[in-house]
Short mmCIF file of C-alpha atoms and ligand atoms in Angstrom, two decimals:
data_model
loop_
_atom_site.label_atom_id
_atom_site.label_comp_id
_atom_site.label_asym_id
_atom_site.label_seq_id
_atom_site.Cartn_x
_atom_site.Cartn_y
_atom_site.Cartn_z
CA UNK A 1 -22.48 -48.63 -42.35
CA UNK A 2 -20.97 -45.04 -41.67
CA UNK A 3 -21.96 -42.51 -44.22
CA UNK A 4 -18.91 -40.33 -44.67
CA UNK A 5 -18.55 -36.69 -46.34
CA UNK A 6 -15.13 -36.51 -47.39
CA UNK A 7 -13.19 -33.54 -48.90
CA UNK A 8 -12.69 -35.33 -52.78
CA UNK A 9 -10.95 -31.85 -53.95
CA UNK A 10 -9.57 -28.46 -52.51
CA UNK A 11 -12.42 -25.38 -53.91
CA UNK A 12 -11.60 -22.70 -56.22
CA UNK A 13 -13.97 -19.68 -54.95
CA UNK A 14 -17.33 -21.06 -53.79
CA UNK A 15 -17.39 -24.81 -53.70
CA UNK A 16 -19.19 -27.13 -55.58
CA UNK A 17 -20.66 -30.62 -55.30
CA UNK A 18 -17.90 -31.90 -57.04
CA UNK A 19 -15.11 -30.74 -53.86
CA UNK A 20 -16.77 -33.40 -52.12
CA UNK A 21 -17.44 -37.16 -52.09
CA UNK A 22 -19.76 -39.23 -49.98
CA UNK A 23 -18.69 -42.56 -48.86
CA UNK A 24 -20.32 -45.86 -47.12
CA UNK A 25 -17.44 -47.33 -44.65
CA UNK A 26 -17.47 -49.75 -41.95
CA UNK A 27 -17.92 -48.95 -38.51
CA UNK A 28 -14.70 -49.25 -36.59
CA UNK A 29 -14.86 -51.68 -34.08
CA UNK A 30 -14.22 -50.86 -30.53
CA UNK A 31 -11.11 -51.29 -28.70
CA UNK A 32 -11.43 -51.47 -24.66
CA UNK A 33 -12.41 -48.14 -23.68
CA UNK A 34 -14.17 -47.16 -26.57
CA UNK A 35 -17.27 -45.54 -27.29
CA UNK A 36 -19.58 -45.66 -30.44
CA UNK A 37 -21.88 -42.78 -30.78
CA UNK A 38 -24.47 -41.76 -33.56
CA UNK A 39 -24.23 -38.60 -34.89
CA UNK A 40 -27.63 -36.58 -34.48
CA UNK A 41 -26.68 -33.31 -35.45
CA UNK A 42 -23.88 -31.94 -36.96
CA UNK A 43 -22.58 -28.20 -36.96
CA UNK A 44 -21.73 -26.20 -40.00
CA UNK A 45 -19.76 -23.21 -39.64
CA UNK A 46 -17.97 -20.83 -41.85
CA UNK A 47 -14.88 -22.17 -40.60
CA UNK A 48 -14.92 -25.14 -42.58
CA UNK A 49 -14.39 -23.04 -45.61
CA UNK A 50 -10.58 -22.20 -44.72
CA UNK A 51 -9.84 -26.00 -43.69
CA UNK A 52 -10.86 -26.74 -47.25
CA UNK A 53 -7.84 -24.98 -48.48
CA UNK A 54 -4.36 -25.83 -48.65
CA UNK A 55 -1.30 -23.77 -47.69
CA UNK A 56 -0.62 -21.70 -44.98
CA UNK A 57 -3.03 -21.33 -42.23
CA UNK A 58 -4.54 -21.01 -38.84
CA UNK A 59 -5.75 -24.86 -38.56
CA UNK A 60 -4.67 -28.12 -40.37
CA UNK A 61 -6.45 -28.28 -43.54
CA UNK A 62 -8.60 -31.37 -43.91
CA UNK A 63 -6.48 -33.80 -46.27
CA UNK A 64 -8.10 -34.86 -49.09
CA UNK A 65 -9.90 -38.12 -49.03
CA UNK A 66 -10.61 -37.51 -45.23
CA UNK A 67 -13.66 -36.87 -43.28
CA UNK A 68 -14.56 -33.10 -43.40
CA UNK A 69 -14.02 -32.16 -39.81
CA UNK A 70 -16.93 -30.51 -37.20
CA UNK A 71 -18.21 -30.56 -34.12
CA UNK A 72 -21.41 -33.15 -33.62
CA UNK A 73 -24.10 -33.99 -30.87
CA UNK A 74 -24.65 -37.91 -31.10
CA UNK A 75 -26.11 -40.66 -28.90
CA UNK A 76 -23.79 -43.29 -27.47
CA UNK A 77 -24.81 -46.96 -28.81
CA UNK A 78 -22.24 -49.34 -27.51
CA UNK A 79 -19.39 -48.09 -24.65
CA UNK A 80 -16.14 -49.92 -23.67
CA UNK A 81 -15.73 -46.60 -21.24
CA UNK A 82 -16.18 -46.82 -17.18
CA UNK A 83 -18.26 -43.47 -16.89
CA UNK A 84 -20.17 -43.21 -20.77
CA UNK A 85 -22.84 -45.66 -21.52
CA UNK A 86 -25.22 -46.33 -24.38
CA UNK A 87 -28.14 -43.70 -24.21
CA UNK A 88 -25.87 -41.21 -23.27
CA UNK A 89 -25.84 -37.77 -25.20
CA UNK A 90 -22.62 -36.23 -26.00
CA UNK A 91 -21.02 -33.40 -27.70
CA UNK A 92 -18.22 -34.51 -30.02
CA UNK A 93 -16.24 -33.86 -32.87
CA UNK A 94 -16.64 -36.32 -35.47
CA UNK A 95 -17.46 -34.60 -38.85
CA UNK A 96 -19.57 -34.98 -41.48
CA UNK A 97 -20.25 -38.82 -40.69
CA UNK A 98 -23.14 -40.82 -39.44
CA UNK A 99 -20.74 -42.36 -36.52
CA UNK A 100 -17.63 -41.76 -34.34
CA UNK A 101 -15.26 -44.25 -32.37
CA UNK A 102 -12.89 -42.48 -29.79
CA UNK A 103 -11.57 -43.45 -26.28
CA UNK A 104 -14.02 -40.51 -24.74
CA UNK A 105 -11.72 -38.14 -23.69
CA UNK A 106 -12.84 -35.90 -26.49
CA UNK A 107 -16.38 -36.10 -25.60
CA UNK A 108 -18.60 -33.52 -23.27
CA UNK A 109 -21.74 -35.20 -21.85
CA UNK A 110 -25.21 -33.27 -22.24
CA UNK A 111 -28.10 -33.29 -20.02
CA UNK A 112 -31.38 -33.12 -21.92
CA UNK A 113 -33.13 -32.20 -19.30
CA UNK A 114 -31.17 -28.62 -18.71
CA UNK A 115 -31.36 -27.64 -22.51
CA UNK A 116 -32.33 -28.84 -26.21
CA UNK A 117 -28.98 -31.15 -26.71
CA UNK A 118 -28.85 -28.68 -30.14
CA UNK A 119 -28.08 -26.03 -28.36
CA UNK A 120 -24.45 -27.46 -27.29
CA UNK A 121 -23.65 -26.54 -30.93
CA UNK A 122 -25.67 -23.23 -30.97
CA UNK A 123 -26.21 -20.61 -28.52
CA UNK A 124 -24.57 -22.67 -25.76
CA UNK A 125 -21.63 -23.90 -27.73
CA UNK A 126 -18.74 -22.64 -29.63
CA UNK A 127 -20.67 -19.65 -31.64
CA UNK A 128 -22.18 -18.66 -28.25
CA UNK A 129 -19.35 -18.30 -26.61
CA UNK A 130 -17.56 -16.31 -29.59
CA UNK A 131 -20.45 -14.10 -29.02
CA UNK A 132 -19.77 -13.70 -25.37
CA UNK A 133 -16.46 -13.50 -25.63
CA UNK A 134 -16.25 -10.86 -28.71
CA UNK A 135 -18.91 -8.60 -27.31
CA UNK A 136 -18.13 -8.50 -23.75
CA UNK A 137 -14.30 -8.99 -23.40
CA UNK A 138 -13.25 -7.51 -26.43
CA UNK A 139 -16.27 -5.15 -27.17
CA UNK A 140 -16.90 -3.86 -23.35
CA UNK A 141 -19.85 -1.99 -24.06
CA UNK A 142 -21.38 0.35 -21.59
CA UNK A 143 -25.05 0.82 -20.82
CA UNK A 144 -26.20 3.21 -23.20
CA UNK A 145 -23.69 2.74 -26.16
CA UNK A 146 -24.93 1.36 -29.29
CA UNK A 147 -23.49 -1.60 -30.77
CA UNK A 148 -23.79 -2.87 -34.48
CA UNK A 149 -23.30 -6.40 -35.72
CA UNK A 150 -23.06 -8.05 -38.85
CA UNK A 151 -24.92 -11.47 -40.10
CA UNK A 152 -26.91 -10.63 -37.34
CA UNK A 153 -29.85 -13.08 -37.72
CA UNK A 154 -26.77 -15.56 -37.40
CA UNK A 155 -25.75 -18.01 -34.76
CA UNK A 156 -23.24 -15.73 -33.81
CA UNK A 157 -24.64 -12.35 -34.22
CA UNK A 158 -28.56 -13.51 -32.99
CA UNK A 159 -26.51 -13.72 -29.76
CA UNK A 160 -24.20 -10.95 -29.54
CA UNK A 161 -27.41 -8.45 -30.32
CA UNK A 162 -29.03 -10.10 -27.80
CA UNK A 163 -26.96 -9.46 -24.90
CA UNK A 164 -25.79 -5.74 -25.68
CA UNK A 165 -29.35 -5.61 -24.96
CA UNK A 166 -29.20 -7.48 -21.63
CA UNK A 167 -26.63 -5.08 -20.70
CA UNK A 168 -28.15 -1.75 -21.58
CA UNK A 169 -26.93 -1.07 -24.72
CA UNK A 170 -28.66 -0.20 -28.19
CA UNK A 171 -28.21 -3.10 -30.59
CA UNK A 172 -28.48 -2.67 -34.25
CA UNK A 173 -28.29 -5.27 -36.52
CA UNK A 174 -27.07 -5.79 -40.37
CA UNK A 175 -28.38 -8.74 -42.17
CA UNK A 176 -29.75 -9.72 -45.61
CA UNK A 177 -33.38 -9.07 -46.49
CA UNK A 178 -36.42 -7.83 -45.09
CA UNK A 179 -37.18 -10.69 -43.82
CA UNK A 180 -33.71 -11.73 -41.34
CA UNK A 181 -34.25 -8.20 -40.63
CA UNK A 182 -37.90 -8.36 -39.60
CA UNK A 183 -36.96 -11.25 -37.32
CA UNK A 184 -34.13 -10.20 -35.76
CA UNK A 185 -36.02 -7.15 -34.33
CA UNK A 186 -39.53 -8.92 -34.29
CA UNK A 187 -37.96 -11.70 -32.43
CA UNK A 188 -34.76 -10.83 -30.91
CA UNK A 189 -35.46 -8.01 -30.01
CA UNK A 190 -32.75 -6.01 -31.41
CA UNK A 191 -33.56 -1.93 -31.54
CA UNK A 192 -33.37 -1.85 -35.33
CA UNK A 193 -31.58 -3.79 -38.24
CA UNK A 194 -30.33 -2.64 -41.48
CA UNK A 195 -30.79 -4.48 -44.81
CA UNK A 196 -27.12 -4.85 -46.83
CA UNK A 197 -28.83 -6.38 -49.77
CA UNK A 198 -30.26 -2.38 -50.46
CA UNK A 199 -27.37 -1.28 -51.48
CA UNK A 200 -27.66 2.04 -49.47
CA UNK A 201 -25.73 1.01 -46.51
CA UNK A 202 -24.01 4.08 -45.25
CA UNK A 203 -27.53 5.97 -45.44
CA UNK A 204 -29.66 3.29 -43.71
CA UNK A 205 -26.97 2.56 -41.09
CA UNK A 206 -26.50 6.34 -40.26
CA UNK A 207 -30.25 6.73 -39.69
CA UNK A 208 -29.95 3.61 -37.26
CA UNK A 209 -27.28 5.16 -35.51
CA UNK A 210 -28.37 8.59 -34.66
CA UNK A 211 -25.97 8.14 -31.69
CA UNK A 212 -22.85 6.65 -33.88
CA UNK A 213 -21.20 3.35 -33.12
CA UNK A 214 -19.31 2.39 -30.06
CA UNK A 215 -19.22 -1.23 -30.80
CA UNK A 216 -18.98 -3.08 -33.70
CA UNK A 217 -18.86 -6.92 -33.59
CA UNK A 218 -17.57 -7.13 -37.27
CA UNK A 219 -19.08 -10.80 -38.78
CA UNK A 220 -18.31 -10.54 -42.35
CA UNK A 221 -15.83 -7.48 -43.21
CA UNK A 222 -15.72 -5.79 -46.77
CA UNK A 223 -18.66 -3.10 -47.23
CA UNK A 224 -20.16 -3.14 -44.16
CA UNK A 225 -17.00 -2.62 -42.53
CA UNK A 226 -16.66 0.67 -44.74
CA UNK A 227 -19.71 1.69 -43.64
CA UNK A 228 -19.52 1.94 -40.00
CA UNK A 229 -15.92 3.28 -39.93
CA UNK A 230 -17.46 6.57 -41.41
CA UNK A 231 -20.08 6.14 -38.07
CA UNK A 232 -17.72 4.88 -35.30
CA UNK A 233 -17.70 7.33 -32.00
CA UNK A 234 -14.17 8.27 -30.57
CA UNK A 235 -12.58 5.12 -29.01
CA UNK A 236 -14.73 2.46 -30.72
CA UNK A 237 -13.91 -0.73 -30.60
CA UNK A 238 -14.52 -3.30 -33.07
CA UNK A 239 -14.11 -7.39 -32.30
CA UNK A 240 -13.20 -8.48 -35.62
CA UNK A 241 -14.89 -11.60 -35.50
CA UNK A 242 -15.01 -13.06 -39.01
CA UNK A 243 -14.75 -11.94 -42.73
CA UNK A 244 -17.03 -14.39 -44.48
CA UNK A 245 -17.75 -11.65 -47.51
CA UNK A 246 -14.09 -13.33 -48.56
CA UNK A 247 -14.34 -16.58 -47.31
CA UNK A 248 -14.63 -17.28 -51.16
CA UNK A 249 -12.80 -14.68 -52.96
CA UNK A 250 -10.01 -15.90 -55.35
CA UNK A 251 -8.06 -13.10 -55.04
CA UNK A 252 -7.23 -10.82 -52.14
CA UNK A 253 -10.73 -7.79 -51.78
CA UNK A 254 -9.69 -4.21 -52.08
CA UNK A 255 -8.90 -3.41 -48.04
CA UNK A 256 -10.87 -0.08 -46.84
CA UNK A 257 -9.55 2.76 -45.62
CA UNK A 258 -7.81 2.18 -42.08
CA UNK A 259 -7.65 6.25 -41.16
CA UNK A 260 -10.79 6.83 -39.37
CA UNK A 261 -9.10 4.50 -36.71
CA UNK A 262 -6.43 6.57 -36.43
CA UNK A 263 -8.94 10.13 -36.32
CA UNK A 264 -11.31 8.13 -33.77
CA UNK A 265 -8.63 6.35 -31.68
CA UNK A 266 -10.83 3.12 -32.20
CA UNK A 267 -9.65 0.17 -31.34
CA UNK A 268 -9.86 -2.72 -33.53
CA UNK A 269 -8.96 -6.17 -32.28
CA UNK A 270 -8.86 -10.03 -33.82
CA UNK A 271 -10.01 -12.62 -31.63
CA UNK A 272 -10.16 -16.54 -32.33
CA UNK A 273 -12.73 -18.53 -29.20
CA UNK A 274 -10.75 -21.03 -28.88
CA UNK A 275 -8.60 -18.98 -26.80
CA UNK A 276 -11.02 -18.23 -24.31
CA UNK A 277 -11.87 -21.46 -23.18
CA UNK A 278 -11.64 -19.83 -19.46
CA UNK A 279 -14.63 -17.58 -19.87
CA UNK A 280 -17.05 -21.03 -21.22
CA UNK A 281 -17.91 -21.03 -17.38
CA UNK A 282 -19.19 -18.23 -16.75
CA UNK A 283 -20.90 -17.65 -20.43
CA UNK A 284 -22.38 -21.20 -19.68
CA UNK A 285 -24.07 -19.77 -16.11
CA UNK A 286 -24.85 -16.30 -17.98
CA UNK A 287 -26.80 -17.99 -21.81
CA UNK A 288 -28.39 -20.95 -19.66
CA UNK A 289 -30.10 -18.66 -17.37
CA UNK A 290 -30.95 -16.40 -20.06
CA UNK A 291 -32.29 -18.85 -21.71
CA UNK A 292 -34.47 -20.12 -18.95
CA UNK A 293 -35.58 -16.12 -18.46
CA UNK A 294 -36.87 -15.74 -21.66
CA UNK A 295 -34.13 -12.55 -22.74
CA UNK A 296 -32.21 -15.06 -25.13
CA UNK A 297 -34.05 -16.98 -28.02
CA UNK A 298 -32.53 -18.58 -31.09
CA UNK A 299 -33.57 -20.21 -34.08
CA UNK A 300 -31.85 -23.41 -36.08
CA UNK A 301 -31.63 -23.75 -39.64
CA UNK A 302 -32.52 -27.49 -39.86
CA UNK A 303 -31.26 -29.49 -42.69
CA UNK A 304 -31.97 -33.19 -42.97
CA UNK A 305 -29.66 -35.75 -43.93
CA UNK A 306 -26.19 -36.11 -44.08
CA UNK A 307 -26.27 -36.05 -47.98
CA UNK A 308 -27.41 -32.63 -47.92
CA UNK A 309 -24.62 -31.21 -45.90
CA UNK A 310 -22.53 -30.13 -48.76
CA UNK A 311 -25.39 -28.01 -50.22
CA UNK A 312 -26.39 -27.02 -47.18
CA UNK A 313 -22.87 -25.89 -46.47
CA UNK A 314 -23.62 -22.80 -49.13
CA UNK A 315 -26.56 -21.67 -47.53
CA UNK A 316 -23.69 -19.80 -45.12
CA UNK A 317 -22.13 -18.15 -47.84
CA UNK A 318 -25.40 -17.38 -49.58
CA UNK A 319 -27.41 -15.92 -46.51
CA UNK A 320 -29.61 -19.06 -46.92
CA UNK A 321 -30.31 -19.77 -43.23
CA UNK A 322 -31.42 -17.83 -40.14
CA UNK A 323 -30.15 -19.02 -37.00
CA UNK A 324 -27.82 -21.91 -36.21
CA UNK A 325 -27.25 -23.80 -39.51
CA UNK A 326 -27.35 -27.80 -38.45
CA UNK A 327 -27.82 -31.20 -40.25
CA UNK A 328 -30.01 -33.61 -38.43
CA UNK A 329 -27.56 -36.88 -39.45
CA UNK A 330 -30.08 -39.03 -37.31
CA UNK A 331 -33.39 -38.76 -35.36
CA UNK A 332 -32.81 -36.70 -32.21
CA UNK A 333 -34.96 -38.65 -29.38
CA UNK A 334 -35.56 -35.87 -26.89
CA UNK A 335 -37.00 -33.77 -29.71
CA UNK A 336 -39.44 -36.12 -32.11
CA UNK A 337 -40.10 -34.06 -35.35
CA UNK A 338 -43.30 -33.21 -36.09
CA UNK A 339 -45.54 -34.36 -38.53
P1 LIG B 1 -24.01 -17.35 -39.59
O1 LIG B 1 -24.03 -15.90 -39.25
O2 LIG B 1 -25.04 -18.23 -38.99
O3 LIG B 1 -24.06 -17.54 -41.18
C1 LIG B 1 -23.28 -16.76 -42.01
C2 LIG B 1 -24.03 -15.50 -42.45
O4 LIG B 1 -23.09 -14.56 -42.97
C3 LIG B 1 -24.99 -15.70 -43.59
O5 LIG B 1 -26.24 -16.22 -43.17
C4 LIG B 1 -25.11 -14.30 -44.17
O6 LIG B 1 -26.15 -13.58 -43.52
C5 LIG B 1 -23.78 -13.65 -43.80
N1 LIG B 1 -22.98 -13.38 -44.99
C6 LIG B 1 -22.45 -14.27 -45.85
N2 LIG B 1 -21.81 -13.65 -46.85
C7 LIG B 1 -21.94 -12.31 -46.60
C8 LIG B 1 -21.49 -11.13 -47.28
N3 LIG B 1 -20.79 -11.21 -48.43
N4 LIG B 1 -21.82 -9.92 -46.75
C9 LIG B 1 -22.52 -9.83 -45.63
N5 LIG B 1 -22.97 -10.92 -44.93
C10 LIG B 1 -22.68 -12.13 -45.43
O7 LIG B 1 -22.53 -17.91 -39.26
P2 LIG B 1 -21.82 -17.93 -37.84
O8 LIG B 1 -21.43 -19.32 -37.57
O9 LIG B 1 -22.62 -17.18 -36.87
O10 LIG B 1 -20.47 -17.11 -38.16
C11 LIG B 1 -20.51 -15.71 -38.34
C12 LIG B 1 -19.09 -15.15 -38.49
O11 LIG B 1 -18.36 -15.41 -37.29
C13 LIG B 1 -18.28 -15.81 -39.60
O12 LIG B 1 -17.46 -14.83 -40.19
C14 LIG B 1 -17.40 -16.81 -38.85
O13 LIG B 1 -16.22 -17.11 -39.54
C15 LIG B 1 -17.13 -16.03 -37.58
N6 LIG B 1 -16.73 -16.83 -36.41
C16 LIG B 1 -15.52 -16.52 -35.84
C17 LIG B 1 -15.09 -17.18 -34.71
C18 LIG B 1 -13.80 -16.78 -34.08
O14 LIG B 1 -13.31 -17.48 -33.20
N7 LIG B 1 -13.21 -15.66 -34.46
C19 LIG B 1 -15.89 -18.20 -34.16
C20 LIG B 1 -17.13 -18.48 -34.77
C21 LIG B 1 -17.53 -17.78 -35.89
P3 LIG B 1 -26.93 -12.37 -44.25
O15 LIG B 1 -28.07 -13.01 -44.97
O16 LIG B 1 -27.34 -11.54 -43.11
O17 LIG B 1 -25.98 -11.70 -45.18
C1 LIG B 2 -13.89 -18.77 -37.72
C2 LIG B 2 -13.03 -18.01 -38.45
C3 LIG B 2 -11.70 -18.00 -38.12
C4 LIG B 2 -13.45 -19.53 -36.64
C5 LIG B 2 -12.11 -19.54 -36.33
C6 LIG B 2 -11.23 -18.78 -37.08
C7 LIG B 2 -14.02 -21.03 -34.92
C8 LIG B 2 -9.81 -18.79 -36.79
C9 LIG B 2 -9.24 -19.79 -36.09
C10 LIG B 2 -7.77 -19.84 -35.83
O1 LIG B 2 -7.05 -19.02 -36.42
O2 LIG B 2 -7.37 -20.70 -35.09
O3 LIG B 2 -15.20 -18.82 -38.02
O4 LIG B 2 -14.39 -20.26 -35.97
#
C-alpha cells in the first residue's frame, strides 16, 4: 500500500494536525514506460506553507484531498523505462507518499558513489543552489566584505555562510539559540553568529559587524531585517530570499522602514531558484568539490516516518531543526542507520 499525506484542510496561522489526513491507497500500476520508485527521503521546506493556502499566488496551491507536494529521493522497484531500472536511485517529486508512478521524464538519476543520495535534496539540491544563486549572483560579495544571513544554521543559510567564506568574505550568522549559534561557528565555520531569541538584536549584531554589512542574504524578514538596515554599508545589497517570520501570520506584519535604502543606495532584490536553473551546473562542480575538500559541511534534521511529517513540518516554523529538515519515508540502503 502507498501511505499518503494529503492536505484534509487549508491552515489558519500555524497548522495543525487536523489540516492534514493520512491515507493507505493502492499502488498504481504501471503503464509501458513506467517506473515505480520508493520514496526514501522526502524534503520539507518552508515553501510548502504557501501551497497550503488558497488564493492568489506564486505556485498552484495543493487541492484539498491531494497529496501534499515535494521533492523526494527514492529507489526504483519495478521499471517499464529503456534507461531506469530497479535499484536505481533517483531524485523525484512525489510528495508526502511512500511511492511514485511517472513515465521518468521527471526523474534525475543519483550516483551514490559521488555523494550521500540526501544530499540531492540538501546542500546539492534546490536549497543549495538558492544559496549559490542568492549569495553570489545576487549578493556579489567581494573579498573582504562582511555578509550576514538569517536562519543561518539552516539548509539554506549553513550554505550561503559557508561560501562567503570560501570567497574571502566575513560571514556572520543570525539564528535561534546558543546552541544553532555555537554550531554554526563551531562547525561551519562562520566568523561569528548572533542569537535573535535575546531580544537585543541591533546591539549584538552591531558588535558582530564592526565593519557594517555589505551583504545580507535575508532568510526570514521582520526584525532582523530592521536590524541590519540600521548596519548596511553604502551600496548593500540584500537577496531577499525568504520571509518565513510570516509564513504564518494571519494578517499582513507591520513593514519596516524602507529609507535607509534610499540614504545607503542599497540594493535590495527578490529572487525565486527556480529561475536559475542555468547556474545548477556550475554550483553542482563548485558544492561537490567543496564538499570533497572539506570547506562545505552540512547537517540533516532526520525525522523518521512518513506519519511524522506533518509535525515535523513545524519544526521549520519553530526553529526545531538544524540543518536540512528530511523524513526518512523508507530505509536508505547506501546509508544503514545505526544502532
Ligand atoms: P531552514 O533554514 O532549514 O529552516 C527554517 C528556519 O527559519 C528555522 O529553523 C528557524 O531557524 C528560522 N525561522 C523560523 N521562523 C523564524 C522567525 N520568526 N524569525 C527568525 N527565524 C525564523 O529552511 P530553508 O529551507 O533553508 O529555508 C530558509 C528560507 O529560504 C525560507 O524563508 C525559505 O522560504 C527560503 N527559500 C527561498 C527560496 C527561493 O527561491 N527564494 C528557495 C528556498 C528557500 P532559527 O532557529 O535560526 O530561528
Ligand atoms: C520559497 C519561498 C518562496 C521558495 C520559493 C518561493 C523554492 C517562491 C516561489 C515562486 O514565487 O515561484 O521557500 O522555495
Amino acid at each position: 500500500m502507498n501511505r499518503q499525506v494529503l492536505l484534509r484542510r487549508r491552515p489558519t496561522g500555524r497548522p495543525v494536525a487536523d489540516d492534514f489526513e493520512i491515507v493507505d491507497a493502492p499502488v498504481p500500476p504501471l503503464a509501458d514506460g513506467d517506473v515505480l520508485r520508493r520514496t526514501i527521503y522526502l524534503s520539507l521546506d518552508p515553501y510548502m506553507r504557501g501551497r497550503m493556502n488558497d488564493g492568489p499566488s506564486y505556485a498552484t496551491p495543493v487541492a484539498l484531498g491531494h497529496v501534499m507536494v515535494g521533492r523526494t529521493v527514492a529507489h526504483v522497484v519495478e521499471s517499464r523505462h529503456r534507461s531506469i531500472n530497479p535499484g536505481d536511485f533517483v531524485a523525484a517529486n512525489d510528495g508526502w507518499q511512500s511511492y511514485g508512478v511517472s513515465n521518468g521524464k521527471d526523474l534525475q538519476k543519483l550516483d551514490p558513489a559521488r555523494a550521500p543520495i540526501s544530499t540531492a535534496l540538501g546542500v546539492l539540491g534546490m536549497p543549495g543552489l538558492t544559496a549559490y544563486v542568492g549569495l553570489l549572483d545576487i549578493g556579489q560579495p567581494k573579498p573582504g566584505e562582511t555578509v550576514v544571513v538569517s536562519a543561518a544554521a539552516g539548509a539554506v543559510g549553513s550554505v550561503v555562510g559557508q561560501i562567503a567564506r570560501i570567497k574571502g568574505c566575513r560571514a556572520v550568522g543570525v539564528a535561534g539559540g546558543a546552541a544553532k549559534c555555537d554550531h554554526v561557528v563551531r562547525e561551519l565555520g562562520f566568523d561569528a553568529c548572533v542569537d535573535h531569541k535575546r531580544g537585543d538584536l541591533k546591539d549584538t549584531l552591531a558588535a558582530a559587524c564592526p565593519g557594517g554589512i555589505d551583504v545580507y542574504f535575508d532568510n526570514v524578514g521582520g526584525d532582523v531585517l530592521k536590524a541590519v538596515f540600521r548596519l548596511m554599508n553604502q551600496n548593500a545589497r540584500i537577496p531577499l530570499c525568504g520571509t518565513i517570520s510570516d509564513y504564518n501570520a494571519t494578517e499582513p506584519p507591520p513593514g519596516p522602514n524602507l529609507r535607509p535604502l534610499l540614504v545607503k543606495r542599497a540594493m535590495i532584490k527578490g529572487f525565486i531558484v527556480f529561475d536559475h536553473n542555468d547556474r545548477a551546473p556550475a554550483f553542482f562542480t563548485d558544492c561537490a568539490a567543496w564538499l570533497r575538500e572539506g570547506k562545505l559541511k552540512y547537517r540533516e534534521d532526520i525525522v523518521e516516518g512518513i506519519d511524522n511529517a506533518p509535525a515535523a513540518f513545524l519544526k521549520l516554523f519553530d526553529g526545531g531543526n538544524v540543518g536540512k529538515l528530511l523524513v526518512r519515508v523508507s530505509p536508505d540502503p547506501t546509508r544503514p542507520i545505526a544502532s
